[in-house]
Every structure is written in C-alpha cells, then in structure tokens.
Amino acid sequence: MANVKQLKHLEHLEDEMLNYGSDGCAASVAFLKELYKMLGKTAGAKGFLQTKWDGAPSVVCGTDPNSGMFFVGTKSVFAKTAPKVCYTEEDVDVYYEGDLAEKLKYSLRYFSKLNIKGVVQGDLLYTDSTLKTETVDGEKLYTFRPNTITYGIPQEHDIGKEVKQSKIGVVFHTHYSGTTFGEMQAMAGAPIKTFTRASEVAVISNDTPINEVTLTAQECTTFEQYIQRIDHLCGNCGEFLDNLVENIGTTGEAKWHVASYLKQFFNSQVRQGVAIGNPRQALDNLIKFYHEKMKKELAKIKTPKTLAVKRKLVFESEVYLDNNESNFTQLLKLYKEIQDVKQFIIDKLDHLERFRTYVETEKGYKVTTPEGYVLHQDGDMIKLVNRLEFAYNNFTIQKQWR
C-alpha cells in the first residue's frame, strides 16, 4: 500500500489499516516481515531504508522532459491545472513571494550546476543566510533549522566540510519516471552519485546505514512475536476494518459516522502527547472525542428539520459504537501493537546517524531524535516516525520557513 504517483504525502505504518482496511493490515504485516529480514540480516531482503530529514520547503527540480530546460518548483509542478514550473527567477516571482520565493531562486541558481538528468525531489535544508556556527555541549557544529528540528553537523566531519563551502544544502530522496509532469511516477531514491559536483551545493545522502544494526537472538525473537501477534489481530479485525473504511467520508451520512473521525482521534492523542495504552481506556477517549466533535457539528445547524436528521445519524453511530465495543477494543489493541513494534525498530535506528538533532526550547537546545525513516519495498513506501516525539514537536513548535 501507500504507493504514490507524485510524492505529496506518505502514510504512517499504523494508519494503513485505517486507510485500506484488511488490505492495509496485510500490507503492514508485509512491511514488518521485510524489516525483519533487513534488520536480522536474513537472505532475500529486497527493501531499503532512507532517513527522513525535516527539510522545507520540498523542492522538485531537474530537466523538463518536454523542453529540456532546467526548472524548479514545489509539489505544485504536478498540479493537473495551472502547474507552477519555474525556469527563471522571473517565473519564481510570478508564482511565489517572500521567503519561499528566495529559497526557490537559490535552488534555481545553484541546483542548475548539478547537471541533473530527469526529475528529482528533495527537501531544502539551509541557505547561507540561515546557516549558523555554534558550539553545543562542547562540540563545534554547523547548525540549521529548516522546519521543526534543528540539525547540527560536526565541523570536522566530511559533511561539515562540504557544508562550510556551500551556499545551499539539500537532501534529494525521490526521482520520477514519465514524459509529462501530470503523469510522472515517484520512484525511491535519487541518483545523486551521477550529479556533477558543485561546491556551492551540499547534497547530503539520506541512505540509512542499516548494515550497522545488529539484532541479538532475543531481539529477533521479540520482533517475530510482534509480527505474529499483529498478523493474528489483523485476522480478527479484518472484516470490521473493511466496514469502517466503507463508512469513511467528509460528506453525506459518512460525515457523521465515527469511522470518519478515527485518524483525527489518533492525531489528537499525539498532540496531547498521549500514547495508546490500555485499549479500554483508549476506547473511552475515542467515544468522548467523537461526542465532542458531534456536539460542535450539530451546533452549526440552524433548521430544526435538518438538525433532527443529523441527530438521528449521530445516534445511529453511537449505537454502532456500542454494538462494536469488542471490535473497537481489538482495533485499538492492534493499533497499539503496531505502534510498539514500530518504536522497537526506530530505537534500533536512531543512533546510527552522524548528525545531531535538537528542538529549540525556552531553555535552549533539547536533544531529540531524527524525524523518522521511510521503508521502500517493491515500489511501495511507508514512513516510520516516533509520533510522540517528532509529530508532537511538529504540531506544537512554530515553523520557521513559512
């Protein structure tokens, strides 16, 4: 699942079942089995991991397949109507303004030196105006904060030496195939080794050094047991998950069904820094969340006739909740198991990278973990993010580039 045409949004591993029901559940199990092969050094592993960098904005650039001209843009180059493709700095001024326009002009000016064949996408990390030299915990670093996370690159590291010379830094993570922007297909990775080197551009690799991970025999057993439990729960929940997916929507009767508020509920828990623990307690929280949502929606309705119709839909959804208490409890148990195994994996990966990661607080820098990882398998992509760490910061810390 989570196969994307243009890379506009990746899904969390635990959300696949909410998006695609039993098929999403099966996809999550397949992703986990592939990760077991990769981390356990098992023969036959075909997937690979990329470390997510919390860059912004996302830049699409390369050679226009029709004109042969170099271009830059945001994800809007893929818009079906009025795509925003910039070949000159004047084009940038037509479509954009402010800080974003300046960053795109820098991208146009310097990425054109890389001689990129085809179309790639990446996340901008810094320009020379946002790059700082700081000493943190006694270590001399080049620091930059493109979005939520502040990155620190040791000055004596090879990447640090590149950063020192550069005017702009970027992580390219995706390339595209296709002859028109509207029909292009996202493909994992970017061929950065084929780019012409330019001292003004620090092109940072995002390949996760997974070969440095070693699982003990006990950790392999723990991982296997997670997968077995999740597979079993998927079997128990499959039919119910499919029914939920059928009832999800933003209009009509679906707008009033509890199924349409599951992802909102889980996001609300992240914003509050609350992990899914006891499934029964989580179900109580879900019911309360749904009731509060419906109270606000019903309050917007002015006509008595319409209000009566919508109240009936809410009542039917509440009956659905009551009748499926056991199914919802099993779903929440499954969600928790997937979150737990995901964190087990992330904990093995977070200490591999050579860069430093922080969030800015009123008291200074606080050490945090990388944004997360993207698993690629047979053309599918899924993200592994510690949502209680990164996503909480992402929801609560003001962005800098916008």
mmCIF file of C-alpha atoms in Angstrom:
data_model
loop_
_atom_site.group_PDB
_atom_site.id
_atom_site.type_symbol
_atom_site.label_atom_id
_atom_site.label_comp_id
_atom_site.label_asym_id
_atom_site.label_seq_id
_atom_site.Cartn_x
_atom_site.Cartn_y
_atom_site.Cartn_z
ATOM 1 C CA MET A 1 0.000 0.000 0.000
ATOM 2 C CA ALA A 2 0.936 3.665 0.176
ATOM 3 C CA ASN A 3 2.094 3.505 -3.438
ATOM 4 C CA VAL A 4 2.230 7.103 -4.575
ATOM 5 C CA LYS A 5 2.137 8.678 -8.011
ATOM 6 C CA GLN A 6 3.614 12.010 -7.050
ATOM 7 C CA LEU A 7 5.242 12.139 -3.633
ATOM 8 C CA LYS A 8 2.865 14.506 -1.842
ATOM 9 C CA HIS A 9 2.170 12.645 1.383
ATOM 10 C CA LEU A 10 3.392 9.407 2.968
ATOM 11 C CA GLU A 11 1.361 7.422 5.473
ATOM 12 C CA HIS A 12 2.301 6.074 8.894
ATOM 13 C CA LEU A 13 2.652 2.306 9.219
ATOM 14 C CA GLU A 14 -0.153 2.095 11.799
ATOM 15 C CA ASP A 15 -2.560 4.112 9.626
ATOM 16 C CA GLU A 16 -2.549 1.679 6.708
ATOM 17 C CA MET A 17 -5.390 -0.336 8.253
ATOM 18 C CA LEU A 18 -7.458 2.847 8.679
ATOM 19 C CA ASN A 19 -6.900 3.766 5.030
ATOM 20 C CA TYR A 20 -7.329 0.382 3.350
ATOM 21 C CA GLY A 21 -8.912 -1.975 5.873
ATOM 22 C CA SER A 22 -7.816 -5.610 5.745
ATOM 23 C CA ASP A 23 -5.614 -4.927 2.709
ATOM 24 C CA GLY A 24 -3.810 -2.207 4.658
ATOM 25 C CA CYS A 25 -3.412 -4.597 7.568
ATOM 26 C CA ALA A 26 -1.841 -7.201 5.308
ATOM 27 C CA ALA A 27 0.463 -4.540 3.831
ATOM 28 C CA SER A 28 1.648 -3.531 7.308
ATOM 29 C CA VAL A 29 2.481 -7.149 8.123
ATOM 30 C CA ALA A 30 4.382 -7.457 4.820
ATOM 31 C CA PHE A 31 6.365 -4.288 5.618
ATOM 32 C CA LEU A 32 7.226 -5.656 9.056
ATOM 33 C CA LYS A 33 8.354 -9.004 7.644
ATOM 34 C CA GLU A 34 10.615 -7.185 5.204
ATOM 35 C CA LEU A 35 12.068 -5.092 8.028
ATOM 36 C CA TYR A 36 12.708 -8.290 9.986
ATOM 37 C CA LYS A 37 14.716 -9.633 7.048
ATOM 38 C CA MET A 38 16.667 -6.392 6.742
ATOM 39 C CA LEU A 39 17.462 -5.936 10.427
ATOM 40 C CA GLY A 40 18.021 -9.633 11.061
ATOM 41 C CA LYS A 41 20.395 -9.900 8.091
ATOM 42 C CA THR A 42 18.141 -12.559 6.574
ATOM 43 C CA ALA A 43 18.643 -13.613 2.962
ATOM 44 C CA GLY A 44 16.094 -12.375 0.455
ATOM 45 C CA ALA A 45 15.617 -8.857 1.805
ATOM 46 C CA LYS A 46 14.696 -6.522 -1.046
ATOM 47 C CA GLY A 47 13.696 -3.319 0.745
ATOM 48 C CA PHE A 48 15.820 -0.375 1.740
ATOM 49 C CA LEU A 49 15.542 2.462 4.244
ATOM 50 C CA GLN A 50 16.003 6.206 3.940
ATOM 51 C CA THR A 51 16.376 8.565 6.870
ATOM 52 C CA LYS A 52 13.814 11.371 6.781
ATOM 53 C CA TRP A 53 15.258 14.864 7.055
ATOM 54 C CA ASP A 54 12.908 17.533 8.351
ATOM 55 C CA GLY A 55 13.610 19.915 5.500
ATOM 56 C CA ALA A 56 11.400 22.596 4.000
ATOM 57 C CA PRO A 57 10.271 23.525 1.541
ATOM 58 C CA SER A 58 10.081 20.415 -0.606
ATOM 59 C CA VAL A 59 11.676 21.228 -3.966
ATOM 60 C CA VAL A 60 11.074 19.472 -7.276
ATOM 61 C CA CYS A 61 13.684 20.180 -9.945
ATOM 62 C CA GLY A 62 15.560 18.788 -12.924
ATOM 63 C CA THR A 63 15.215 18.697 -16.673
ATOM 64 C CA ASP A 64 11.780 19.341 -18.168
ATOM 65 C CA PRO A 65 11.155 16.220 -20.303
ATOM 66 C CA ASN A 66 9.450 18.301 -22.998
ATOM 67 C CA SER A 67 11.557 21.456 -23.286
ATOM 68 C CA GLY A 68 14.879 20.118 -21.984
ATOM 69 C CA MET A 69 15.178 23.211 -19.784
ATOM 70 C CA PHE A 70 16.186 23.158 -16.126
ATOM 71 C CA PHE A 71 13.355 24.039 -13.766
ATOM 72 C CA VAL A 72 12.498 24.258 -10.083
ATOM 73 C CA GLY A 73 9.226 24.302 -8.201
ATOM 74 C CA THR A 74 7.328 22.854 -5.287
ATOM 75 C CA LYS A 75 4.933 19.908 -5.427
ATOM 76 C CA SER A 76 2.723 22.275 -7.434
ATOM 77 C CA VAL A 77 4.628 21.302 -10.586
ATOM 78 C CA PHE A 78 2.408 18.208 -10.558
ATOM 79 C CA ALA A 79 -0.870 20.153 -10.391
ATOM 80 C CA LYS A 80 -3.351 18.985 -13.012
ATOM 81 C CA THR A 81 -4.484 22.555 -13.610
ATOM 82 C CA ALA A 82 -2.093 25.533 -13.740
ATOM 83 C CA PRO A 83 1.134 23.743 -12.684
ATOM 84 C CA LYS A 84 3.756 26.102 -11.285
ATOM 85 C CA VAL A 85 7.008 25.328 -13.127
ATOM 86 C CA CYS A 86 9.814 27.888 -12.818
ATOM 87 C CA TYR A 87 12.564 28.152 -15.450
ATOM 88 C CA THR A 88 13.770 31.619 -14.480
ATOM 89 C CA GLU A 89 13.830 33.813 -11.389
ATOM 90 C CA GLU A 90 11.120 35.901 -13.053
ATOM 91 C CA ASP A 91 8.917 32.801 -13.132
ATOM 92 C CA VAL A 92 9.506 32.362 -9.399
ATOM 93 C CA ASP A 93 8.301 35.916 -8.787
ATOM 94 C CA VAL A 94 5.127 35.209 -10.760
ATOM 95 C CA TYR A 95 4.118 32.243 -8.611
ATOM 96 C CA TYR A 96 5.726 32.865 -5.216
ATOM 97 C CA GLU A 97 6.747 35.578 -2.810
ATOM 98 C CA GLY A 98 8.672 36.111 0.412
ATOM 99 C CA ASP A 99 10.977 33.535 1.948
ATOM 100 C CA LEU A 100 9.725 30.689 -0.239
ATOM 101 C CA ALA A 101 10.484 32.691 -3.393
ATOM 102 C CA GLU A 102 14.019 33.421 -2.207
ATOM 103 C CA LYS A 103 14.668 29.757 -1.460
ATOM 104 C CA LEU A 104 13.380 28.710 -4.871
ATOM 105 C CA LYS A 105 15.617 31.312 -6.540
ATOM 106 C CA TYR A 106 18.598 29.888 -4.659
ATOM 107 C CA SER A 107 17.562 26.416 -5.780
ATOM 108 C CA LEU A 108 17.301 27.544 -9.408
ATOM 109 C CA ARG A 109 20.636 29.331 -9.271
ATOM 110 C CA TYR A 110 22.678 26.541 -7.697
ATOM 111 C CA PHE A 111 20.927 23.239 -8.442
ATOM 112 C CA SER A 112 21.278 24.017 -12.136
ATOM 113 C CA LYS A 113 25.023 23.430 -11.639
ATOM 114 C CA LEU A 114 24.395 19.769 -10.707
ATOM 115 C CA ASN A 115 23.518 18.719 -14.278
ATOM 116 C CA ILE A 116 20.519 16.699 -13.089
ATOM 117 C CA LYS A 117 19.170 14.305 -15.703
ATOM 118 C CA GLY A 118 15.467 13.718 -15.225
ATOM 119 C CA VAL A 119 13.297 14.983 -12.378
ATOM 120 C CA VAL A 120 14.062 14.673 -8.656
ATOM 121 C CA GLN A 121 12.519 15.835 -5.412
ATOM 122 C CA GLY A 122 14.214 16.818 -2.196
ATOM 123 C CA ASP A 123 13.937 18.815 0.998
ATOM 124 C CA LEU A 124 15.815 22.082 1.353
ATOM 125 C CA LEU A 125 17.945 22.230 4.498
ATOM 126 C CA TYR A 126 19.509 25.700 4.515
ATOM 127 C CA THR A 127 20.892 28.588 2.537
ATOM 128 C CA ASP A 128 23.974 30.533 3.543
ATOM 129 C CA SER A 129 21.781 33.126 5.269
ATOM 130 C CA THR A 130 20.264 30.527 7.627
ATOM 131 C CA LEU A 131 23.426 28.510 8.351
ATOM 132 C CA LYS A 132 24.996 29.131 11.765
ATOM 133 C CA THR A 133 28.216 28.184 13.541
ATOM 134 C CA GLU A 134 27.557 27.129 17.132
ATOM 135 C CA THR A 135 29.120 25.169 19.969
ATOM 136 C CA VAL A 136 26.653 22.779 21.604
ATOM 137 C CA ASP A 137 27.732 20.654 24.564
ATOM 138 C CA GLY A 138 31.358 21.493 23.747
ATOM 139 C CA GLU A 139 31.092 20.356 20.120
ATOM 140 C CA LYS A 140 31.632 22.789 17.232
ATOM 141 C CA LEU A 141 28.745 22.443 14.789
ATOM 142 C CA TYR A 142 27.206 23.945 11.688
ATOM 143 C CA THR A 143 23.533 24.292 12.605
ATOM 144 C CA PHE A 144 20.360 24.949 10.642
ATOM 145 C CA ARG A 145 16.664 24.695 11.329
ATOM 146 C CA PRO A 146 14.600 24.307 8.151
ATOM 147 C CA ASN A 147 11.388 23.267 9.878
ATOM 148 C CA THR A 148 10.843 21.725 13.337
ATOM 149 C CA ILE A 149 14.197 20.036 14.005
ATOM 150 C CA THR A 150 17.489 21.910 14.347
ATOM 151 C CA TYR A 151 20.355 19.942 12.804
ATOM 152 C CA GLY A 152 23.972 20.058 13.907
ATOM 153 C CA ILE A 153 26.752 18.850 11.610
ATOM 154 C CA PRO A 154 30.172 18.409 13.277
ATOM 155 C CA GLN A 155 32.564 20.842 11.616
ATOM 156 C CA GLU A 156 35.319 18.243 11.262
ATOM 157 C CA HIS A 157 33.032 15.652 9.651
ATOM 158 C CA ASP A 158 33.245 15.235 5.856
ATOM 159 C CA ILE A 159 29.688 16.534 5.552
ATOM 160 C CA GLY A 160 30.653 19.503 7.734
ATOM 161 C CA LYS A 161 33.479 20.380 5.349
ATOM 162 C CA GLU A 162 31.004 20.331 2.438
ATOM 163 C CA VAL A 163 28.565 22.483 4.364
ATOM 164 C CA LYS A 164 31.262 25.057 5.108
ATOM 165 C CA GLN A 165 31.889 25.684 1.395
ATOM 166 C CA SER A 166 28.260 25.646 0.313
ATOM 167 C CA LYS A 167 25.602 28.236 -0.380
ATOM 168 C CA ILE A 168 22.703 25.781 -0.071
ATOM 169 C CA GLY A 169 22.078 22.322 1.368
ATOM 170 C CA VAL A 170 19.565 19.700 0.267
ATOM 171 C CA VAL A 171 18.555 16.062 0.669
ATOM 172 C CA PHE A 172 17.212 14.546 -2.559
ATOM 173 C CA HIS A 173 15.126 11.462 -1.803
ATOM 174 C CA THR A 174 12.942 10.746 -4.851
ATOM 175 C CA HIS A 175 13.216 10.556 -8.632
ATOM 176 C CA TYR A 176 10.474 10.403 -11.229
ATOM 177 C CA SER A 177 9.748 8.493 -14.396
ATOM 178 C CA GLY A 178 7.374 9.717 -17.087
ATOM 179 C CA THR A 179 7.228 12.097 -20.016
ATOM 180 C CA THR A 180 4.830 14.689 -18.582
ATOM 181 C CA PHE A 181 4.612 16.208 -15.109
ATOM 182 C CA GLY A 182 0.997 15.170 -14.642
ATOM 183 C CA GLU A 183 1.712 11.503 -15.345
ATOM 184 C CA MET A 184 5.041 11.124 -13.549
ATOM 185 C CA GLN A 185 5.514 8.245 -11.103
ATOM 186 C CA ALA A 186 7.535 8.654 -7.900
ATOM 187 C CA MET A 187 10.445 6.229 -7.511
ATOM 188 C CA ALA A 188 12.516 5.646 -4.394
ATOM 189 C CA GLY A 189 15.873 7.396 -4.103
ATOM 190 C CA ALA A 190 17.661 9.965 -6.226
ATOM 191 C CA PRO A 191 20.751 9.285 -8.394
ATOM 192 C CA ILE A 192 22.940 11.795 -6.546
ATOM 193 C CA LYS A 193 26.158 9.967 -7.481
ATOM 194 C CA THR A 194 25.524 10.906 -11.119
ATOM 195 C CA PHE A 195 25.200 14.622 -10.328
ATOM 196 C CA THR A 196 28.025 16.993 -11.223
ATOM 197 C CA ARG A 197 29.702 18.129 -8.005
ATOM 198 C CA ALA A 198 29.346 21.814 -7.226
ATOM 199 C CA SER A 199 30.988 23.330 -4.158
ATOM 200 C CA GLU A 200 28.042 25.701 -3.730
ATOM 201 C CA VAL A 201 25.664 22.774 -3.085
ATOM 202 C CA ALA A 202 25.899 20.284 -0.225
ATOM 203 C CA VAL A 203 23.922 17.259 -1.446
ATOM 204 C CA ILE A 204 23.509 15.078 1.636
ATOM 205 C CA SER A 205 22.778 11.369 1.284
ATOM 206 C CA ASN A 206 19.814 10.026 3.230
ATOM 207 C CA ASP A 207 20.523 6.304 2.949
ATOM 208 C CA THR A 208 20.094 4.793 6.425
ATOM 209 C CA PRO A 209 23.260 2.819 7.387
ATOM 210 C CA ILE A 210 21.176 -0.214 8.300
ATOM 211 C CA ASN A 211 24.157 -2.531 7.838
ATOM 212 C CA GLU A 212 25.412 -1.171 11.170
ATOM 213 C CA VAL A 213 22.372 -2.575 13.019
ATOM 214 C CA THR A 214 22.757 -5.907 14.766
ATOM 215 C CA LEU A 215 19.833 -7.660 16.435
ATOM 216 C CA THR A 216 20.521 -10.106 19.228
ATOM 217 C CA ALA A 217 18.857 -13.514 19.207
ATOM 218 C CA GLN A 218 16.421 -12.277 21.855
ATOM 219 C CA GLU A 219 15.601 -9.156 19.830
ATOM 220 C CA CYS A 220 14.923 -11.300 16.765
ATOM 221 C CA THR A 221 12.535 -13.406 18.846
ATOM 222 C CA THR A 222 10.817 -10.283 20.194
ATOM 223 C CA PHE A 223 10.423 -8.913 16.665
ATOM 224 C CA GLU A 224 8.971 -12.213 15.409
ATOM 225 C CA GLN A 225 6.483 -12.318 18.273
ATOM 226 C CA TYR A 226 5.308 -8.797 17.477
ATOM 227 C CA ILE A 227 4.682 -9.790 13.865
ATOM 228 C CA GLN A 228 2.800 -12.941 14.898
ATOM 229 C CA ARG A 229 0.523 -11.013 17.273
ATOM 230 C CA ILE A 230 -0.165 -8.310 14.702
ATOM 231 C CA ASP A 231 -0.904 -10.871 11.984
ATOM 232 C CA HIS A 232 -3.331 -12.643 14.336
ATOM 233 C CA LEU A 233 -5.091 -9.401 15.277
ATOM 234 C CA CYS A 234 -5.353 -8.430 11.609
ATOM 235 C CA GLY A 235 -7.214 -11.672 11.045
ATOM 236 C CA ASN A 236 -9.588 -10.869 13.888
ATOM 237 C CA CYS A 237 -10.163 -7.264 12.812
ATOM 238 C CA GLY A 238 -10.156 -7.564 9.021
ATOM 239 C CA GLU A 239 -13.897 -7.639 8.345
ATOM 240 C CA PHE A 240 -14.555 -4.854 10.858
ATOM 241 C CA LEU A 241 -11.791 -2.689 9.373
ATOM 242 C CA ASP A 242 -13.277 -3.093 5.899
ATOM 243 C CA ASN A 243 -16.648 -1.990 7.251
ATOM 244 C CA LEU A 244 -15.062 1.092 8.822
ATOM 245 C CA VAL A 245 -13.359 2.044 5.567
ATOM 246 C CA GLU A 246 -16.697 1.781 3.748
ATOM 247 C CA ASN A 247 -18.181 4.333 6.160
ATOM 248 C CA ILE A 248 -15.401 6.947 5.992
ATOM 249 C CA GLY A 249 -16.184 10.233 4.272
ATOM 250 C CA THR A 250 -16.400 14.004 4.596
ATOM 251 C CA THR A 251 -19.879 14.497 3.116
ATOM 252 C CA GLY A 252 -23.331 12.959 3.366
ATOM 253 C CA GLU A 253 -24.081 10.349 6.017
ATOM 254 C CA ALA A 254 -20.396 9.332 6.246
ATOM 255 C CA LYS A 255 -19.526 12.740 7.696
ATOM 256 C CA TRP A 256 -21.444 11.783 10.844
ATOM 257 C CA HIS A 257 -20.055 8.263 11.239
ATOM 258 C CA VAL A 258 -17.443 7.596 13.913
ATOM 259 C CA ALA A 259 -15.263 5.882 11.292
ATOM 260 C CA SER A 260 -14.558 9.291 9.742
ATOM 261 C CA TYR A 261 -13.006 10.511 12.999
ATOM 262 C CA LEU A 262 -10.587 7.709 13.855
ATOM 263 C CA LYS A 263 -7.490 9.319 12.334
ATOM 264 C CA GLN A 264 -8.472 12.670 13.824
ATOM 265 C CA PHE A 265 -8.719 10.973 17.206
ATOM 266 C CA PHE A 266 -5.261 9.415 16.946
ATOM 267 C CA ASN A 267 -3.788 12.764 15.842
ATOM 268 C CA SER A 268 -5.439 14.452 18.816
ATOM 269 C CA GLN A 269 -3.759 11.947 21.136
ATOM 270 C CA VAL A 270 -0.394 12.765 19.553
ATOM 271 C CA ARG A 271 -0.962 16.498 20.039
ATOM 272 C CA GLN A 272 -1.600 15.817 23.712
ATOM 273 C CA GLY A 273 1.449 13.569 23.985
ATOM 274 C CA VAL A 274 -0.758 10.588 24.881
ATOM 275 C CA ALA A 275 0.233 7.074 23.824
ATOM 276 C CA ILE A 276 -2.358 4.393 23.127
ATOM 277 C CA GLY A 277 -2.068 2.287 26.261
ATOM 278 C CA ASN A 278 -4.985 0.381 27.728
ATOM 279 C CA PRO A 279 -7.373 -0.330 24.808
ATOM 280 C CA ARG A 280 -10.459 0.038 27.012
ATOM 281 C CA GLN A 281 -9.343 3.475 28.215
ATOM 282 C CA ALA A 282 -8.461 4.434 24.648
ATOM 283 C CA LEU A 283 -11.989 3.465 23.561
ATOM 284 C CA ASP A 284 -13.456 5.693 26.270
ATOM 285 C CA ASN A 285 -11.281 8.536 24.979
ATOM 286 C CA LEU A 286 -12.443 7.865 21.414
ATOM 287 C CA ILE A 287 -16.107 7.960 22.450
ATOM 288 C CA LYS A 288 -15.564 11.245 24.281
ATOM 289 C CA PHE A 289 -13.692 12.692 21.286
ATOM 290 C CA TYR A 290 -16.495 11.697 18.899
ATOM 291 C CA HIS A 291 -19.185 13.143 21.180
ATOM 292 C CA GLU A 292 -17.357 16.481 21.404
ATOM 293 C CA LYS A 293 -16.913 16.607 17.630
ATOM 294 C CA MET A 294 -20.589 15.887 17.004
ATOM 295 C CA LYS A 295 -21.702 18.453 19.564
ATOM 296 C CA LYS A 296 -19.803 21.150 17.647
ATOM 297 C CA GLU A 297 -21.093 19.962 14.269
ATOM 298 C CA LEU A 298 -24.706 19.841 15.446
ATOM 299 C CA ALA A 299 -24.405 23.328 16.932
ATOM 300 C CA LYS A 300 -23.758 24.706 13.425
ATOM 301 C CA ILE A 301 -27.153 23.548 12.122
ATOM 302 C CA LYS A 302 -29.904 26.180 12.100
ATOM 303 C CA THR A 303 -33.019 24.431 10.771
ATOM 304 C CA PRO A 304 -34.950 22.042 13.069
ATOM 305 C CA LYS A 305 -35.674 19.551 10.275
ATOM 306 C CA THR A 306 -32.002 19.188 9.299
ATOM 307 C CA LEU A 307 -30.975 19.046 12.952
ATOM 308 C CA ALA A 308 -33.352 16.133 13.554
ATOM 309 C CA VAL A 309 -31.902 14.213 10.596
ATOM 310 C CA LYS A 310 -28.301 14.732 11.734
ATOM 311 C CA ARG A 311 -29.095 13.851 15.347
ATOM 312 C CA LYS A 312 -30.525 10.562 14.089
ATOM 313 C CA LEU A 313 -27.257 9.850 12.230
ATOM 314 C CA VAL A 314 -25.234 10.605 15.362
ATOM 315 C CA PHE A 315 -27.493 8.331 17.416
ATOM 316 C CA GLU A 316 -27.027 5.514 14.876
ATOM 317 C CA SER A 317 -23.254 5.953 15.060
ATOM 318 C CA GLU A 318 -23.398 5.815 18.861
ATOM 319 C CA VAL A 319 -25.362 2.567 18.602
ATOM 320 C CA TYR A 320 -22.680 1.319 16.183
ATOM 321 C CA LEU A 321 -20.053 2.113 18.822
ATOM 322 C CA ASP A 322 -21.995 0.230 21.490
ATOM 323 C CA ASN A 323 -22.647 -2.788 19.284
ATOM 324 C CA ASN A 324 -18.994 -2.992 18.237
ATOM 325 C CA GLU A 325 -17.307 -2.371 21.565
ATOM 326 C CA SER A 326 -15.319 -5.608 21.293
ATOM 327 C CA ASN A 327 -14.307 -4.859 17.681
ATOM 328 C CA PHE A 328 -13.144 -1.347 18.573
ATOM 329 C CA THR A 329 -11.170 -2.706 21.517
ATOM 330 C CA GLN A 330 -9.441 -5.233 19.235
ATOM 331 C CA LEU A 331 -8.704 -2.470 16.704
ATOM 332 C CA LEU A 332 -7.119 -0.296 19.386
ATOM 333 C CA LYS A 333 -5.092 -3.263 20.625
ATOM 334 C CA LEU A 334 -3.858 -3.821 17.073
ATOM 335 C CA TYR A 335 -3.028 -0.129 16.656
ATOM 336 C CA LYS A 336 -1.026 -0.225 19.888
ATOM 337 C CA GLU A 337 0.886 -3.355 18.827
ATOM 338 C CA ILE A 338 1.889 -1.739 15.527
ATOM 339 C CA GLN A 339 2.976 1.433 17.325
ATOM 340 C CA ASP A 340 5.013 -0.621 19.791
ATOM 341 C CA VAL A 341 6.852 -2.668 17.160
ATOM 342 C CA LYS A 342 7.469 0.484 15.137
ATOM 343 C CA GLN A 343 9.114 2.085 18.154
ATOM 344 C CA PHE A 344 11.155 -1.070 18.714
ATOM 345 C CA ILE A 345 12.503 -0.646 15.162
ATOM 346 C CA ILE A 346 13.072 3.102 15.455
ATOM 347 C CA ASP A 347 15.041 2.649 18.680
ATOM 348 C CA LYS A 348 17.481 0.417 16.783
ATOM 349 C CA LEU A 349 17.936 3.013 14.033
ATOM 350 C CA ASP A 350 18.057 6.347 15.851
ATOM 351 C CA HIS A 351 21.686 6.117 16.941
ATOM 352 C CA LEU A 352 23.145 5.343 13.511
ATOM 353 C CA GLU A 353 23.386 8.842 12.070
ATOM 354 C CA ARG A 354 26.398 11.130 12.339
ATOM 355 C CA PHE A 355 24.437 14.370 12.598
ATOM 356 C CA ARG A 356 22.917 15.884 15.739
ATOM 357 C CA THR A 357 19.238 16.710 16.167
ATOM 358 C CA TYR A 358 17.640 19.193 18.555
ATOM 359 C CA VAL A 359 14.460 21.125 19.188
ATOM 360 C CA GLU A 360 14.637 24.713 20.373
ATOM 361 C CA THR A 361 13.084 25.415 23.768
ATOM 362 C CA GLU A 362 12.947 28.457 26.027
ATOM 363 C CA LYS A 363 15.919 26.983 27.878
ATOM 364 C CA GLY A 364 17.975 26.294 24.741
ATOM 365 C CA TYR A 365 18.519 23.191 22.673
ATOM 366 C CA LYS A 366 16.950 19.901 23.731
ATOM 367 C CA VAL A 367 18.286 16.707 22.168
ATOM 368 C CA THR A 368 15.695 14.888 20.056
ATOM 369 C CA THR A 369 15.672 12.003 17.587
ATOM 370 C CA PRO A 370 15.725 12.127 13.761
ATOM 371 C CA GLU A 371 12.383 12.759 12.060
ATOM 372 C CA GLY A 372 11.993 9.112 11.115
ATOM 373 C CA TYR A 373 12.568 6.669 8.274
ATOM 374 C CA VAL A 374 10.969 5.593 5.012
ATOM 375 C CA LEU A 375 10.841 1.924 4.062
ATOM 376 C CA HIS A 376 10.765 1.139 0.341
ATOM 377 C CA GLN A 377 9.568 -2.272 -0.801
ATOM 378 C CA ASP A 378 8.587 -3.270 -4.335
ATOM 379 C CA GLY A 379 7.582 0.277 -5.263
ATOM 380 C CA ASP A 380 5.619 0.886 -2.065
ATOM 381 C CA MET A 381 6.653 3.379 0.617
ATOM 382 C CA ILE A 382 5.728 3.720 4.277
ATOM 383 C CA LYS A 383 7.056 6.028 6.973
ATOM 384 C CA LEU A 384 8.233 5.100 10.450
ATOM 385 C CA VAL A 385 8.010 8.101 12.763
ATOM 386 C CA ASN A 386 8.081 8.370 16.540
ATOM 387 C CA ARG A 387 4.897 10.398 16.619
ATOM 388 C CA LEU A 388 5.034 11.133 20.327
ATOM 389 C CA GLU A 389 8.465 12.699 19.768
ATOM 390 C CA PHE A 390 8.620 14.220 16.295
ATOM 391 C CA ALA A 391 4.929 14.594 15.463
ATOM 392 C CA TYR A 392 4.257 16.182 18.856
ATOM 393 C CA ASN A 393 7.066 18.678 18.202
ATOM 394 C CA ASN A 394 5.732 19.185 14.685
ATOM 395 C CA PHE A 395 2.267 20.015 15.968
ATOM 396 C CA THR A 396 3.436 22.319 18.768
ATOM 397 C CA ILE A 397 6.629 24.113 17.624
ATOM 398 C CA GLN A 398 6.219 27.032 15.244
ATOM 399 C CA LYS A 399 7.701 26.527 11.783
ATOM 400 C CA GLN A 400 10.442 28.905 10.657
ATOM 401 C CA TRP A 401 10.362 28.904 6.872
ATOM 402 C CA ARG A 402 6.686 29.669 6.220
#
